[in-house]
XYZ file of C-alpha atoms in Angstrom:
265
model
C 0.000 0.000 0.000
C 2.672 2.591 0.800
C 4.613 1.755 -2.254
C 1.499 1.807 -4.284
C 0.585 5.731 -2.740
C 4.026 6.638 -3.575
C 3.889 6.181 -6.767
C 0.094 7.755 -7.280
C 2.504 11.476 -5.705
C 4.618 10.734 -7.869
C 2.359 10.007 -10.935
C 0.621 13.227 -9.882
C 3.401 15.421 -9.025
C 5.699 14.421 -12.319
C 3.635 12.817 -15.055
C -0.058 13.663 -15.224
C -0.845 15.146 -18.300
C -3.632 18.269 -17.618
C -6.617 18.639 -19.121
C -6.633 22.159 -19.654
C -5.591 23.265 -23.292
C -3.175 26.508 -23.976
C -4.156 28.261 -27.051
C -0.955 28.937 -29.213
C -1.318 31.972 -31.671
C 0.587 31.247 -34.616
C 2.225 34.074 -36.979
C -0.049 34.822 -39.747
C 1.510 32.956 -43.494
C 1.678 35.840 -46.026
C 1.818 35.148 -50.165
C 4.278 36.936 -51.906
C 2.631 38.923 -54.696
C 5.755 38.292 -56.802
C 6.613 35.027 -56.561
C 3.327 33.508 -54.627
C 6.355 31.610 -52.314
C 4.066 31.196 -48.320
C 6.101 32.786 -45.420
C 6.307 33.773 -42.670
C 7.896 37.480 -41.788
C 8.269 40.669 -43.192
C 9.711 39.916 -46.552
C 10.068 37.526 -48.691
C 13.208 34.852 -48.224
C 12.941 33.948 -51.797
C 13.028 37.484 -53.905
C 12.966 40.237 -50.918
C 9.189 41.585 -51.835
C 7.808 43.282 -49.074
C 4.671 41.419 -47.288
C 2.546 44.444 -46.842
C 2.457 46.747 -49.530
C 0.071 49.770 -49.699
C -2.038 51.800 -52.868
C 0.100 54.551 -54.043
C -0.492 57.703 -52.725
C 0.687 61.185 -52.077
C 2.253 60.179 -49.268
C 3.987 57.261 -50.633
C 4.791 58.815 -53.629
C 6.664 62.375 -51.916
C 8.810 59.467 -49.339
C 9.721 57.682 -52.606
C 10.236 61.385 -53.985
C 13.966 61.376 -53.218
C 15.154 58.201 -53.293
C 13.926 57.809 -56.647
C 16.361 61.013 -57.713
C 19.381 60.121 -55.438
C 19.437 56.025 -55.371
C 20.993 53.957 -58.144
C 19.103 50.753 -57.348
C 18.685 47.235 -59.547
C 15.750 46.550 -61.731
C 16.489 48.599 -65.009
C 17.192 45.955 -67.558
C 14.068 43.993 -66.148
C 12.120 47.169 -65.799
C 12.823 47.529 -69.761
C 12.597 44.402 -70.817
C 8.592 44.245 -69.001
C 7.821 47.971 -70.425
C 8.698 46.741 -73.767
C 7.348 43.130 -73.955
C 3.993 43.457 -71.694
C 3.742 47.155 -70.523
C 0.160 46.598 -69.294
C 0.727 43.034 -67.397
C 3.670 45.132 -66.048
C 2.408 48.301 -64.850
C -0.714 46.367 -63.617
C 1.407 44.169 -61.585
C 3.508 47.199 -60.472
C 0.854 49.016 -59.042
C -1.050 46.178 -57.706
C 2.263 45.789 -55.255
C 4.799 43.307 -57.476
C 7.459 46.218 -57.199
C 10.678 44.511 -56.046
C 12.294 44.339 -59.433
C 11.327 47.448 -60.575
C 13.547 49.998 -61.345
C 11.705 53.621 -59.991
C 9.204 55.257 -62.008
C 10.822 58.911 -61.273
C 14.452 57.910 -61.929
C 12.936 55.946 -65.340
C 11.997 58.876 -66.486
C 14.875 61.059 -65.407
C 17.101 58.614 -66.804
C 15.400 58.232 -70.378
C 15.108 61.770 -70.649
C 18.885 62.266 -69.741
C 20.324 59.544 -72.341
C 18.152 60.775 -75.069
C 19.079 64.486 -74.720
C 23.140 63.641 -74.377
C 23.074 61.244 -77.471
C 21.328 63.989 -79.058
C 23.756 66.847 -78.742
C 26.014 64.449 -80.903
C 23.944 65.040 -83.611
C 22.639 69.083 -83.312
C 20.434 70.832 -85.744
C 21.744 74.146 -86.383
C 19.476 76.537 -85.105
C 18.137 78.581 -88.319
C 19.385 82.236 -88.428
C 17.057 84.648 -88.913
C 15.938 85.529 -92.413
C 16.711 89.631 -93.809
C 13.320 89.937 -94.952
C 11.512 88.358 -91.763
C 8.329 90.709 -90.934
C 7.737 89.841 -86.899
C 10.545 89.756 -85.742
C 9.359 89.919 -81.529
C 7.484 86.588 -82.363
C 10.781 85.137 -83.491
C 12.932 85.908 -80.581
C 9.848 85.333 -78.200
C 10.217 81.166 -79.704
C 14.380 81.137 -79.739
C 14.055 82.398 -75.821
C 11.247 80.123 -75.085
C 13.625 77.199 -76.648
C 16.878 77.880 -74.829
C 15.044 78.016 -71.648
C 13.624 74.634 -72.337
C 17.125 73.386 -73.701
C 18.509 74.863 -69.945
C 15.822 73.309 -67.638
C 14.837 70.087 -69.473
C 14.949 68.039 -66.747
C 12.571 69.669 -65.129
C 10.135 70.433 -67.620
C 9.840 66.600 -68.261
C 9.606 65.984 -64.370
C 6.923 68.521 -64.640
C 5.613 66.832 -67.378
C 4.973 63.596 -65.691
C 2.209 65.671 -63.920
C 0.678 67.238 -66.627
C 0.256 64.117 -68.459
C -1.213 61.874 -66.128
C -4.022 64.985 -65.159
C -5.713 64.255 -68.670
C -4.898 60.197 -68.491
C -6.775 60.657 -65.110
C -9.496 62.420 -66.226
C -10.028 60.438 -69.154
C -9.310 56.654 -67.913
C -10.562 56.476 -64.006
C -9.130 53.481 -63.421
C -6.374 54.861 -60.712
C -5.802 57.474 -58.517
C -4.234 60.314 -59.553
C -0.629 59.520 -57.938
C -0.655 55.922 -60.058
C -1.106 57.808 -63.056
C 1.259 59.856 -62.423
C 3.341 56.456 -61.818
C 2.238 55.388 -65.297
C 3.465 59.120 -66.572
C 6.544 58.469 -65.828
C 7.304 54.845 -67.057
C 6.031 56.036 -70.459
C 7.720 59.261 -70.652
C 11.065 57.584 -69.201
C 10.550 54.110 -71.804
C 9.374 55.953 -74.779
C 13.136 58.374 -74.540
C 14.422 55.318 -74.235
C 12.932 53.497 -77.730
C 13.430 57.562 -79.334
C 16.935 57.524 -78.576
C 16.947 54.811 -82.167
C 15.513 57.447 -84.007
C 18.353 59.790 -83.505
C 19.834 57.496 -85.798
C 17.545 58.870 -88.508
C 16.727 62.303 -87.535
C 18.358 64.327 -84.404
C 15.253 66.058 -83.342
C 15.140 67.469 -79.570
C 13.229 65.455 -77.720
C 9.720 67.959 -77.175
C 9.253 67.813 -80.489
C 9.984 64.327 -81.683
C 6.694 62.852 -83.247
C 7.687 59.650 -82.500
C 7.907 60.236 -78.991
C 4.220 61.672 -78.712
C 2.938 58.097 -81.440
C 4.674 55.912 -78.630
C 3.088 57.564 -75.815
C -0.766 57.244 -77.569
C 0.431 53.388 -78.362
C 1.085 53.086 -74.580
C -1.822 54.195 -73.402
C -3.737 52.422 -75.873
C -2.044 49.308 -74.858
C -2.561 49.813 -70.859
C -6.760 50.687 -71.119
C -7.339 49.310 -73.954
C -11.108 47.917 -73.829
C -12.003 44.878 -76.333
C -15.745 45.819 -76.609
C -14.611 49.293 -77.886
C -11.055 49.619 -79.348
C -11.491 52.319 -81.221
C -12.969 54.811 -78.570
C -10.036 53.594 -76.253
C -7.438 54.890 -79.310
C -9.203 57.896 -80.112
C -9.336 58.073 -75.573
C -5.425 57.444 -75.788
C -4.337 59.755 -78.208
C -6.535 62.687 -76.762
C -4.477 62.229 -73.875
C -1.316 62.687 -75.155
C -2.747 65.945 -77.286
C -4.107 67.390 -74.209
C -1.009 66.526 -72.281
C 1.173 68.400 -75.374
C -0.792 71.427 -74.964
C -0.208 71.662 -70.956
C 3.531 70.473 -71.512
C 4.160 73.856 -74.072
C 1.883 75.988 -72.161
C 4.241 75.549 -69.505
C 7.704 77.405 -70.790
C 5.697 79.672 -72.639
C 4.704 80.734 -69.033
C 7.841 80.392 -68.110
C 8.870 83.064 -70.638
C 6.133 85.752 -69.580
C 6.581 85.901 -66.151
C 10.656 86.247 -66.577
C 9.775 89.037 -69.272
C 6.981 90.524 -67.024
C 8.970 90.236 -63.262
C 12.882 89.138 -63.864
C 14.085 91.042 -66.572
């Protein structure tokens, strides 16, 4: 009997299992949305994606602001390769979070802009002089001034640019916010310098006033909202776009020009 009570202590002291369950919160599995890999944590161990990722905003977009000018990051060649082989499955996955292997929409542009206008000045177009017999002369000057203050602040006329672009594409297409089409702005103003830089090849034209430039941009647009019930509205949709978008663009330095003739000089 003793030996038989010491062992029911010890039974109960050492080895009885309890009835009482402890509920054990397990951290939440995420998907990546670039490579669908499960995981746990705050990025992906596979391709580095972030797990939360948030719609683009102004917020977002003035944070990303600077790095985007400053930061030499990965993700061009891949960024150009997408652009030009599936620019809607791309820009659709970009702004639906897949951003990881994207090179920035800001320094895109920049960066098309900037290779298209150096390769350029290998090939100038001589400026034409003015003819003897010219009657207005105050409307020519009034265009050479409103060029060479383009020529000097071209970066930023194009950064300005990705603004006034995506204001029509917003109005027009209401599929985004206006922040991701500014997003979309950019990519097509930075990828279509990039495909004009061949036609320098042909004809050096500055970049403002390169057709092909504006054809690619209506193509893009085309491509990214096009509609299969009604192609032909979505073309005519695209192109007005890029028309309106001209207009703002040039309004801009001609501006420019009036206030520094009305309050600098």
């Amino acid at each position: 009997m003793k030996i038989h009570a010491s062992l029911s202590g010890f039974w109960k002291k050492y080895c009885h299992l309890s009835t009482k369950f402890t509920t054990v919160n397990l951290p939440a599995m995420n998907t990546c949305l670039n490579c669908d890999l499960t995981y746990n944590g705050d990025f992906c161990p596979s391709c580095g994606q972030k797990a939360t990722t948030h719609r683009i905003n102004w917020r977002s977009f003035i944070l990303q602001l600077p790095q985007s000018l400053f930061n030499i990051e990965k993700g061009f060649w891949y960024t150009f390769k997408e652009l030009t082989l599936a620019p809607r499955k791309a820009l659709d996955g970009y702004l639906a979070g897949k951003r990881v292997n994207f090179f920035p929409p800001i320094q895109y542009a920049i960066l098309g802009v900037s290779l298209y206008s150096v390769l350029q000045e290998f090939w100038p177009i001589p400026f034409p002089e003015l003819p003897e017999d010219i009657q207005d002369v105050q409307t020519y000057n009034m265009g050479y001034e409103i060029g060479r203050l383009i020529r000097g602040k071209l970066k930023f006329f194009w950064l300005m640019g990705i603004v006034l672009f995506a204001m029509p594409s917003w109005l027009i297409f209401r599929k985004y916010n206006f922040t991701e089409h500014m997003v979309l702005s950019a990519y097509i103003i930075g990828h279509t310098a990039f495909l004009g830089v061949f036609s320098l090849l042909i004809y050096a034209l500055p970049i403002m006033v390169n057709p092909l430039i504006y054809l690619l941009m209506g193509a893009y647009y085309f491509f990214l909202f096009r509609l299969p019930v009604n192609s032909l509205g979505t073309l005519a949709s695209s192109f007005s776009v890029v028309l309106l978008g001209f207009v703002l663009f040039f309004m801009m330095p001609l501006f420019a020009y009036w206030y520094q003739l009305l309050f600098v000089l």
